[in-house]
mmCIF file of C-alpha atoms and ligand atoms in Angstrom:
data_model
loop_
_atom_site.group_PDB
_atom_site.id
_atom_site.type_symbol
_atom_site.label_atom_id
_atom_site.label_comp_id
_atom_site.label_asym_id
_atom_site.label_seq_id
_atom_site.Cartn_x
_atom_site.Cartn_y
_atom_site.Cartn_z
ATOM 1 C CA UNK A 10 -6.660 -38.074 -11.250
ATOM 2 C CA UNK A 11 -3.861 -36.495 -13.088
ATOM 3 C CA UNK A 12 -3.728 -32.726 -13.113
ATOM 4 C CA UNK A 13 -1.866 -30.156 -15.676
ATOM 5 C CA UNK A 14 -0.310 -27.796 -14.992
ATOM 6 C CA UNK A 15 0.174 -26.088 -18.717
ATOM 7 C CA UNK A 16 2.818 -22.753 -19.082
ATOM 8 C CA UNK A 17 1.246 -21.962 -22.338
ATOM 9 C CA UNK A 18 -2.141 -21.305 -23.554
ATOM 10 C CA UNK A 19 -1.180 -23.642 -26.451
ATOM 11 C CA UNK A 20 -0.423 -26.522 -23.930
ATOM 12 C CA UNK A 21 -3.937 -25.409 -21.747
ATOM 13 C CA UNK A 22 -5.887 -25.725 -25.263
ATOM 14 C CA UNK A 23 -3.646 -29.313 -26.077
ATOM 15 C CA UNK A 24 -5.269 -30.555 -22.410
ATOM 16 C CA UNK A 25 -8.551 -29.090 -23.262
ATOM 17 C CA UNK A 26 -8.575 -31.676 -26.478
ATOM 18 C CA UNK A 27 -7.086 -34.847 -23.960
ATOM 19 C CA UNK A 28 -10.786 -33.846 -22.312
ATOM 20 C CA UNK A 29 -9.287 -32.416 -18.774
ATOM 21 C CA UNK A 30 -11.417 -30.563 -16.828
ATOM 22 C CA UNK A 31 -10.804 -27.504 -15.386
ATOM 23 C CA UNK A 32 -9.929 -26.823 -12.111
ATOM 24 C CA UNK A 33 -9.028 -23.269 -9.919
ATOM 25 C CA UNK A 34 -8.631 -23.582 -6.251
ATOM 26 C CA UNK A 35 -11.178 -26.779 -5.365
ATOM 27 C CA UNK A 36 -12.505 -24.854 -3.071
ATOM 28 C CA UNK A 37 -16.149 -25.762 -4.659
ATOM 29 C CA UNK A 38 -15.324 -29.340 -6.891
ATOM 30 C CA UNK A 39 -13.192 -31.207 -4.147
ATOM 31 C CA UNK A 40 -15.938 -32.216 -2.434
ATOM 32 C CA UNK A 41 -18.315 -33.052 -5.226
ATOM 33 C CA UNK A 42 -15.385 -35.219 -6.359
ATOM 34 C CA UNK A 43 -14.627 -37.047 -3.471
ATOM 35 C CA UNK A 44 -18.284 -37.504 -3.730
ATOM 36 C CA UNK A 45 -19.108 -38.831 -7.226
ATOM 37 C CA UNK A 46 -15.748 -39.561 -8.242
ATOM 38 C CA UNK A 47 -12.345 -38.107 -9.252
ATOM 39 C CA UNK A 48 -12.127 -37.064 -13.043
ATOM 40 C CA UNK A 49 -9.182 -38.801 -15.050
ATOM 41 C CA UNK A 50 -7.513 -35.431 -15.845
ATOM 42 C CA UNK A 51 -8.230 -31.863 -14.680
ATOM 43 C CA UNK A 52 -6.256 -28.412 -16.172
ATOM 44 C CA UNK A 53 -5.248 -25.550 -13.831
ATOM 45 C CA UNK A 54 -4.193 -22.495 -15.410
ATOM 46 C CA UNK A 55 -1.782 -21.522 -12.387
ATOM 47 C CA UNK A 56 1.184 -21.700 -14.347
ATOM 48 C CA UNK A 57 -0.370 -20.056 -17.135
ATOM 49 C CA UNK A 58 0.833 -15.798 -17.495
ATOM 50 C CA UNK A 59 -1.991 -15.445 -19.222
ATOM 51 C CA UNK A 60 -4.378 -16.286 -16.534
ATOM 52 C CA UNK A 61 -2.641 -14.413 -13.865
ATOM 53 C CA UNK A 62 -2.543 -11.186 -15.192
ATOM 54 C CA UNK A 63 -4.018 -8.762 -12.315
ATOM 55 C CA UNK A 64 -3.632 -5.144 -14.142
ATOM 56 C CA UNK A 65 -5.294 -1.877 -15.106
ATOM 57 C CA UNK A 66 -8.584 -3.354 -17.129
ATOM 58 C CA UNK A 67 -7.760 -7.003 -16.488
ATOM 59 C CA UNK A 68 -7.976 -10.168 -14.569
ATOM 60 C CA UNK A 69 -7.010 -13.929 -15.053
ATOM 61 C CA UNK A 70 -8.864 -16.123 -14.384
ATOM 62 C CA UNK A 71 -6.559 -18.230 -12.322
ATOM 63 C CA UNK A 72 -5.736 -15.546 -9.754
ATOM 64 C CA UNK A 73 -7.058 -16.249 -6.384
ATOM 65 C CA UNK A 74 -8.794 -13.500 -5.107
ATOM 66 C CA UNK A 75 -6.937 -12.744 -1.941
ATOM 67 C CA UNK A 76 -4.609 -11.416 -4.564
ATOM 68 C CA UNK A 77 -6.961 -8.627 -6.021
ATOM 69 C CA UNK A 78 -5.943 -5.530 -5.056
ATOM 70 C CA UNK A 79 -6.310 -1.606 -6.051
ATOM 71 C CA UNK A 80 -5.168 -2.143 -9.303
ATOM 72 C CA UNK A 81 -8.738 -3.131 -10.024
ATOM 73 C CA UNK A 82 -11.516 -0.905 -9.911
ATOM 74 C CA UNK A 83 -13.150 -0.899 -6.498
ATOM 75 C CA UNK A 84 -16.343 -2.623 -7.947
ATOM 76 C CA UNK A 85 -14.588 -6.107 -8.267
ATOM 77 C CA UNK A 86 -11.740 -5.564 -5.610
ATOM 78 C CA UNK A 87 -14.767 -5.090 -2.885
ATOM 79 C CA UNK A 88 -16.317 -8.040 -4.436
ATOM 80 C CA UNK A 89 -13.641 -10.378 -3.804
ATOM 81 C CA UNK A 90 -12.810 -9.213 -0.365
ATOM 82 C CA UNK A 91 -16.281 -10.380 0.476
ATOM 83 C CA UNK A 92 -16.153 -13.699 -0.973
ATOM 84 C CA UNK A 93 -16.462 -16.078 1.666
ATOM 85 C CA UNK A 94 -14.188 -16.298 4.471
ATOM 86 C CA UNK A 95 -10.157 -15.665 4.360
ATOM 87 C CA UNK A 96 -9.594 -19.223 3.966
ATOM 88 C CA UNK A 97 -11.827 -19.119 1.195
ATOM 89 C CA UNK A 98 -10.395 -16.674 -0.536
ATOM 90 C CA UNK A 99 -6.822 -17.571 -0.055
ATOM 91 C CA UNK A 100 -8.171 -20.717 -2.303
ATOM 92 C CA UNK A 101 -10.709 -19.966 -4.683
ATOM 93 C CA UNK A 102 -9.797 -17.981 -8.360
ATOM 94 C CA UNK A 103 -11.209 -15.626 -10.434
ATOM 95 C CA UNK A 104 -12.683 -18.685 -12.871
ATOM 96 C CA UNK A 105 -14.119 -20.592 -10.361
ATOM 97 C CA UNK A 106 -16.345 -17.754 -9.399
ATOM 98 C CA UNK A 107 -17.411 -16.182 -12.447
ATOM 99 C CA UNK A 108 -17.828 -19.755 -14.030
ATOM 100 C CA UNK A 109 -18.514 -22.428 -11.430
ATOM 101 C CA UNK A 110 -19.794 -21.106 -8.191
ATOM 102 C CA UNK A 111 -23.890 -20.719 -8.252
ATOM 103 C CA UNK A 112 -23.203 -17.123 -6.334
ATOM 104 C CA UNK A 113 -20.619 -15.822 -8.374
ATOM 105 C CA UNK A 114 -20.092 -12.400 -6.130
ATOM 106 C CA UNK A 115 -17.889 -11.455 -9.108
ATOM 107 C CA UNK A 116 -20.257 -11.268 -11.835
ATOM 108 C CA UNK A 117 -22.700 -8.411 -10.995
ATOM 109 C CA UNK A 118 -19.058 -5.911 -10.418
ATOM 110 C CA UNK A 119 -18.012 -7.775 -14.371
ATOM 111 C CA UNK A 120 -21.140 -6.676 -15.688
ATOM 112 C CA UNK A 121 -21.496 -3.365 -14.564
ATOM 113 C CA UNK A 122 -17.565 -2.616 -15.335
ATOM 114 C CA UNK A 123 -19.268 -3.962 -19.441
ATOM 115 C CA UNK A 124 -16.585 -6.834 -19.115
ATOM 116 C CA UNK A 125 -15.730 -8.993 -21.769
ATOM 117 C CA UNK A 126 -14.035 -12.590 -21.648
ATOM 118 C CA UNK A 127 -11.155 -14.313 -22.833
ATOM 119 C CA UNK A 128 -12.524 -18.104 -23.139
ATOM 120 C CA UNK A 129 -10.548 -20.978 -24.107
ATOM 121 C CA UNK A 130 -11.968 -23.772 -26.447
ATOM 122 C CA UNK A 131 -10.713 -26.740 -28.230
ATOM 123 C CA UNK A 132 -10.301 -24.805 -31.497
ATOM 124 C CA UNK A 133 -8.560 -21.829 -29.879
ATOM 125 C CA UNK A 134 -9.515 -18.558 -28.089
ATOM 126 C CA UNK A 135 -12.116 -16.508 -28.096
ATOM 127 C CA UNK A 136 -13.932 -13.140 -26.674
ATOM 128 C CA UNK A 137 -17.441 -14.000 -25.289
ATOM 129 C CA UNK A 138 -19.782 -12.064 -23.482
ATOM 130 C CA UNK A 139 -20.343 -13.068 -19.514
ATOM 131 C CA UNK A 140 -23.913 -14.127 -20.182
ATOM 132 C CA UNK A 141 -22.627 -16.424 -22.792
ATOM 133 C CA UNK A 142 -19.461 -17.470 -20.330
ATOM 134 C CA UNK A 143 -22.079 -18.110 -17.304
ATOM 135 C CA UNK A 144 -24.497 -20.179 -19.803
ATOM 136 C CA UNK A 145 -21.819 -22.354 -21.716
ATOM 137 C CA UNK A 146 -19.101 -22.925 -18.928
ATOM 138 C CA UNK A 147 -16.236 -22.086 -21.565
ATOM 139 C CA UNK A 148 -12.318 -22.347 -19.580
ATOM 140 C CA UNK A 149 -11.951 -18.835 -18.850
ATOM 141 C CA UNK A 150 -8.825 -17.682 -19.104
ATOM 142 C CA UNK A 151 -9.868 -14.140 -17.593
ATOM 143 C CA UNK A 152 -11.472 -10.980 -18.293
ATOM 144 C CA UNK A 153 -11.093 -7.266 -19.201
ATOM 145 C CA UNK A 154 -12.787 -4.078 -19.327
ATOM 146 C CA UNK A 155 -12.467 -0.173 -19.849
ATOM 147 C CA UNK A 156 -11.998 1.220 -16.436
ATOM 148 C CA UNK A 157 -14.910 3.306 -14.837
ATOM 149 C CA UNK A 158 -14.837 6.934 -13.736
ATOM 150 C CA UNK A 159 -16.180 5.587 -10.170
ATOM 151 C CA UNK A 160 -17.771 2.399 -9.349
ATOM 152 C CA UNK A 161 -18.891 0.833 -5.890
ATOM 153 C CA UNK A 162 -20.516 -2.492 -4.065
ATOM 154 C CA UNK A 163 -22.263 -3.598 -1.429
ATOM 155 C CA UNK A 164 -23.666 -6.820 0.040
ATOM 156 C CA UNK A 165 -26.292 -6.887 2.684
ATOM 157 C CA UNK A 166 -26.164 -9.132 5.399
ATOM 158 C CA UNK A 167 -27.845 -12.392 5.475
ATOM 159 C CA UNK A 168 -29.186 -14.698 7.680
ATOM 160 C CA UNK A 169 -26.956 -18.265 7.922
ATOM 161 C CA UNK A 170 -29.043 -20.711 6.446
ATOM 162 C CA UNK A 171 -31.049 -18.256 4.749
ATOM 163 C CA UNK A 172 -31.126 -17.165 1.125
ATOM 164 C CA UNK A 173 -28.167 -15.719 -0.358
ATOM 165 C CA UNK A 174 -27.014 -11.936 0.719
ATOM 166 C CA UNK A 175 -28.615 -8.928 -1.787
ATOM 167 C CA UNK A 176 -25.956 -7.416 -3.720
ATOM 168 C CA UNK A 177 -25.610 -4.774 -5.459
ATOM 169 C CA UNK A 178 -22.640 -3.216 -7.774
ATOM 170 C CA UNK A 179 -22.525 0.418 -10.157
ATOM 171 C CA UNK A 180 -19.930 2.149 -11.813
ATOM 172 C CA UNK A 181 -19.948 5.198 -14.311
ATOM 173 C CA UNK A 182 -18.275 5.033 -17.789
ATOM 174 C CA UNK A 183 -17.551 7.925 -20.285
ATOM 175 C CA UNK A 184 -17.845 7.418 -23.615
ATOM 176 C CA UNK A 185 -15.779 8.784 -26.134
ATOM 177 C CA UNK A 186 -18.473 11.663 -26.796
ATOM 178 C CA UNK A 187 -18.086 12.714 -23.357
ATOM 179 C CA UNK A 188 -21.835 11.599 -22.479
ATOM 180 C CA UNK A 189 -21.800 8.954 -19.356
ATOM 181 C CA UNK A 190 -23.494 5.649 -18.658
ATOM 182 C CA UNK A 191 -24.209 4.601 -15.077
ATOM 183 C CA UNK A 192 -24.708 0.964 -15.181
ATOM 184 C CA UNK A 193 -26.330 -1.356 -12.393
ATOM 185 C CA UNK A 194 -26.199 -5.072 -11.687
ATOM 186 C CA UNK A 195 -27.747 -6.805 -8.485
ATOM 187 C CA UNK A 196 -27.903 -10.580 -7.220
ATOM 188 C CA UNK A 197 -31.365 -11.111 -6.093
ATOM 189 C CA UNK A 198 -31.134 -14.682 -4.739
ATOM 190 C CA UNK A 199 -29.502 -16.592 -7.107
ATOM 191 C CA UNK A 200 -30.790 -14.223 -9.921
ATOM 192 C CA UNK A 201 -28.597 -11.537 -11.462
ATOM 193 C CA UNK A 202 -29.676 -8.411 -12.652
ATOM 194 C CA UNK A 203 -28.679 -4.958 -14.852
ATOM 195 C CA UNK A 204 -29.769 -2.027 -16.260
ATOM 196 C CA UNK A 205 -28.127 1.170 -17.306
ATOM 197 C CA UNK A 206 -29.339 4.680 -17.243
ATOM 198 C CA UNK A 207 -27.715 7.937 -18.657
ATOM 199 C CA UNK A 208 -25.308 8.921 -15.552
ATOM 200 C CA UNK A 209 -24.769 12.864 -16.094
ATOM 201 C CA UNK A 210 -28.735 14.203 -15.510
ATOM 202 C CA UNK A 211 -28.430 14.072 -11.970
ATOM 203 C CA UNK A 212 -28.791 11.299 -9.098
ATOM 204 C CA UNK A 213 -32.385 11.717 -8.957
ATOM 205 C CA UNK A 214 -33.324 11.221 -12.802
ATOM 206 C CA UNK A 215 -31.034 8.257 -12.818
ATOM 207 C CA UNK A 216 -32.748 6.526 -9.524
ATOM 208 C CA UNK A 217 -36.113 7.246 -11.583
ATOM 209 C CA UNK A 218 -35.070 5.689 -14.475
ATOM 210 C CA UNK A 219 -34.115 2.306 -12.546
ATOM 211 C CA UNK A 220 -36.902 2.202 -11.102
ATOM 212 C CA UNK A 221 -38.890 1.913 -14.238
ATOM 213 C CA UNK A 222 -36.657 -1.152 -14.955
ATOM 214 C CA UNK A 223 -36.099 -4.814 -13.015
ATOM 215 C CA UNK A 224 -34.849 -3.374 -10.343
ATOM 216 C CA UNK A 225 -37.790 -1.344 -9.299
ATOM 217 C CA UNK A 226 -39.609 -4.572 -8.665
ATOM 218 C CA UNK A 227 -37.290 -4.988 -5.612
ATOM 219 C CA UNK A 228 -37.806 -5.287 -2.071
ATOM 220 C CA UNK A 229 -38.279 -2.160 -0.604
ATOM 221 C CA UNK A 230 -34.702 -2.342 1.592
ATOM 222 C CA UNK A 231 -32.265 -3.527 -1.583
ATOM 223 C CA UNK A 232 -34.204 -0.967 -3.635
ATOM 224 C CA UNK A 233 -32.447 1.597 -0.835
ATOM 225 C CA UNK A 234 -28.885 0.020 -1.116
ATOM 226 C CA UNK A 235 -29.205 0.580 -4.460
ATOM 227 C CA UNK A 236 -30.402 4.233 -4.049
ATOM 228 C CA UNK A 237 -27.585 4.477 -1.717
ATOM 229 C CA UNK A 238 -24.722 3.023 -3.936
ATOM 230 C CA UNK A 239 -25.895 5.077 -7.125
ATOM 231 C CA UNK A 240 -26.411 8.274 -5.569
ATOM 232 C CA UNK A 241 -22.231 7.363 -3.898
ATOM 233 C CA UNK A 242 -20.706 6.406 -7.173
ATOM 234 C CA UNK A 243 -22.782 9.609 -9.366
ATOM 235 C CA UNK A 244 -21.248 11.223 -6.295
ATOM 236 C CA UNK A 245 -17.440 10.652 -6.893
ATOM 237 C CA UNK A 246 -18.062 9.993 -10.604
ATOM 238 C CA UNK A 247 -19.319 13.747 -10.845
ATOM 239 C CA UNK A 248 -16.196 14.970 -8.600
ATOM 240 C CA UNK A 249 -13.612 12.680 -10.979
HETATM 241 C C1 FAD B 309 -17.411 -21.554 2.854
HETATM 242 C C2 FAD B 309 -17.619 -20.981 1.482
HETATM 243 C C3 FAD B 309 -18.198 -19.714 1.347
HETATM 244 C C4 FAD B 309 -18.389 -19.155 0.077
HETATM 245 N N1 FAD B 309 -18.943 -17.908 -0.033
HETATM 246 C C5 FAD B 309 -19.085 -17.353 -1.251
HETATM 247 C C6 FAD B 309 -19.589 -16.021 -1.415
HETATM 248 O O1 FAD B 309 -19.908 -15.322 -0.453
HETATM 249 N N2 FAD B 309 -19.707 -15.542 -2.678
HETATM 250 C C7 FAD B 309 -19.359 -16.270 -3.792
HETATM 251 O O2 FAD B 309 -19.469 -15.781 -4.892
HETATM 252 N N3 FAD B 309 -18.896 -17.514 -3.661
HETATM 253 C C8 FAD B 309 -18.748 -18.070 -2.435
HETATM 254 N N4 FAD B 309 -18.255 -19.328 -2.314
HETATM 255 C C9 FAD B 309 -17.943 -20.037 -3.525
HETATM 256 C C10 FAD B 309 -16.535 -19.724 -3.881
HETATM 257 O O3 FAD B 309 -16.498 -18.507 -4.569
HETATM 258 C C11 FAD B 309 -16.124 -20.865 -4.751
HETATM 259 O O4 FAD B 309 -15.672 -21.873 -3.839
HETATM 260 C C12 FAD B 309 -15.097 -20.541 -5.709
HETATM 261 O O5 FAD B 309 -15.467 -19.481 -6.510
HETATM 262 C C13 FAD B 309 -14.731 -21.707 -6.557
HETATM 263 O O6 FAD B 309 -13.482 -21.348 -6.959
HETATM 264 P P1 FAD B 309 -12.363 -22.387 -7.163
HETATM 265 O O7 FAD B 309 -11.273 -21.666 -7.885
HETATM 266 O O8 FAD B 309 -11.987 -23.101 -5.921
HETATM 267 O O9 FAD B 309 -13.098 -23.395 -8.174
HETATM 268 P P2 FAD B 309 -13.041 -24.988 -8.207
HETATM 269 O O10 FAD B 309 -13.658 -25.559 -6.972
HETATM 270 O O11 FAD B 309 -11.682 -25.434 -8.598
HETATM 271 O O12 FAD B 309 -14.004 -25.223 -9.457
HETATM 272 C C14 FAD B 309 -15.381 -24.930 -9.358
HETATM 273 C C15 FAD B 309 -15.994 -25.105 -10.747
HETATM 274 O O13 FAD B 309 -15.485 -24.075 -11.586
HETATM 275 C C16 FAD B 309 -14.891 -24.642 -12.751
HETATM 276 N N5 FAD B 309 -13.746 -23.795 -13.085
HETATM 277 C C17 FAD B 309 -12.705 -23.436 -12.300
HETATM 278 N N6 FAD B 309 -11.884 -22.600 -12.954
HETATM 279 C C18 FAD B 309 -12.421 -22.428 -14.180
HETATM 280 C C19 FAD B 309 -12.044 -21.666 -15.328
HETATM 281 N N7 FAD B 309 -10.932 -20.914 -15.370
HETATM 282 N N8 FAD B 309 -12.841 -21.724 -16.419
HETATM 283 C C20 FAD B 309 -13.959 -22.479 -16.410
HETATM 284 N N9 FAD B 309 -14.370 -23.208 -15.371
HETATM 285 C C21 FAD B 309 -13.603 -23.183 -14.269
HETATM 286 C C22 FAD B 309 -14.508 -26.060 -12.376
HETATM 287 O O14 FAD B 309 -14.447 -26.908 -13.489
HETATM 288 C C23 FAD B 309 -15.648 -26.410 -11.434
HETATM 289 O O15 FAD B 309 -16.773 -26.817 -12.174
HETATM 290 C C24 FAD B 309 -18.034 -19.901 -1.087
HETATM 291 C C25 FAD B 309 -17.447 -21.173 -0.938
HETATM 292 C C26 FAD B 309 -17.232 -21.717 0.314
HETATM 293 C C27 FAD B 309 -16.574 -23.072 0.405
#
């Protein structure tokens, strides 16, 4: 297996054409590989400034998440930081999460921050939506967003073995008429979730309004994180 290591986003879209597949930290593919067999060429965006952007309303997909940090709102910077073990996260990027893991911790803290994507494809680039990224498997090059007034996360504990941990991300956006929008996003097993709710009537009109949606189909304890992380971020979004 050869692998490229492109500087330029013209070079990255040049490897995309030779056929290479993509490849972050190999955290997740190294085994399948060694496995089924070694593809003849693979592109990692390491080397690529594009992709390693870590800055106020954006990430690159290359950038390993032991790297994210408070420049990020806390939504996706607690995300990461519960990705796995250290050793995980010292590996795995940004694009192998949100794109090729099947729990992709990231993606409920993208959706609720409204994130959009920067994909790569043979013809050039493009902005995509996640639930187009997540369907089609595009090379991300990374992702970027408005920041929130106040966002937050939590993931339950879970058994080993067991089905994967509840989780559960919100943040509050202003818009530019000065209304605000609390938006939700859970992982229910492997199943991802949102909704979004006006966020300045109050805690308890909000939590009444989600429950009318998916999420008040819930089991009755991740229906209480998510009482408990809503009524936190309207909390600090209300004092911003
Ligand atoms: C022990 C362990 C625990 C874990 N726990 C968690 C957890 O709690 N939560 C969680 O979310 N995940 C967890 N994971 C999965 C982990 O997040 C993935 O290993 C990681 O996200 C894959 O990242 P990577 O950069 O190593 O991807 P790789 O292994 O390099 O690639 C994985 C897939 O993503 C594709 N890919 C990589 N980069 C891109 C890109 N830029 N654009 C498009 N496609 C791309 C590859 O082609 C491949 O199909 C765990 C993994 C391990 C090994």
């Amino acid at each position: 297996m050869l692998v490229r290591l492109p500087t330029s986003v013209s070079e990255a879209q040049q490897c995309l054409a030779e056929g290479a597949v993509p490849i972050g930290g190999a955290s997740l593919v190294w085994a399948t590989w060694q496995r089924d067999g070694f593809p003849e060429l693979a592109v990692s965006l390491r080397q690529v400034p594009e992709a390693n952007v870590i800055g106020h309303g954006t990430l690159g997909a290359a950038v390993v998440l032991h790297r994210i940090d408070d420049t990020v709102p806390e939504v996706l910077r607690r995300a990461a930081a519960t990705v796995g073990t250290g050793a995980v996260r010292r590996t795995a990027t940004v694009g192998g999460n949100i794109v090729g893991s099947t729990l992709r911790c990231l993606l409920p803290a993208a959706l609720v921050l409204d994130a959009r994507a920067t994909v790569l494809e043979p013809d050039g680039v493009h902005e995509a939506d996640l639930a187009e990224v997540v369907a089609k498997r595009p090379l991300l090059l990374g992702i970027h967003w408005q920041d929130p007034l106040a966002s937050g996360y939590r993931k339950l504990a879970a058994e080993a073995g067991g089905p994967p941990p509840f989780v559960v991300a919100a943040a509050v956006h202003a818009d530019g008429a000065g209304r605000r929008l609390l938006r939700v996003a859970v992982r229910d097993g492997y199943e991802v979730l949102s909704a979004s709710t006006p966020g300045d009537e109050g805690t308890g009109p909000a939590l009444d309004a989600l429950e009318r949606t998916d999420i008040g189909a819930l089991h009755a304890q991740d229906r209480d994180a998510v009482r408990e992380v809503v009524t936190d971020v309207l909390h600090r979004a209300a004092a911003a």
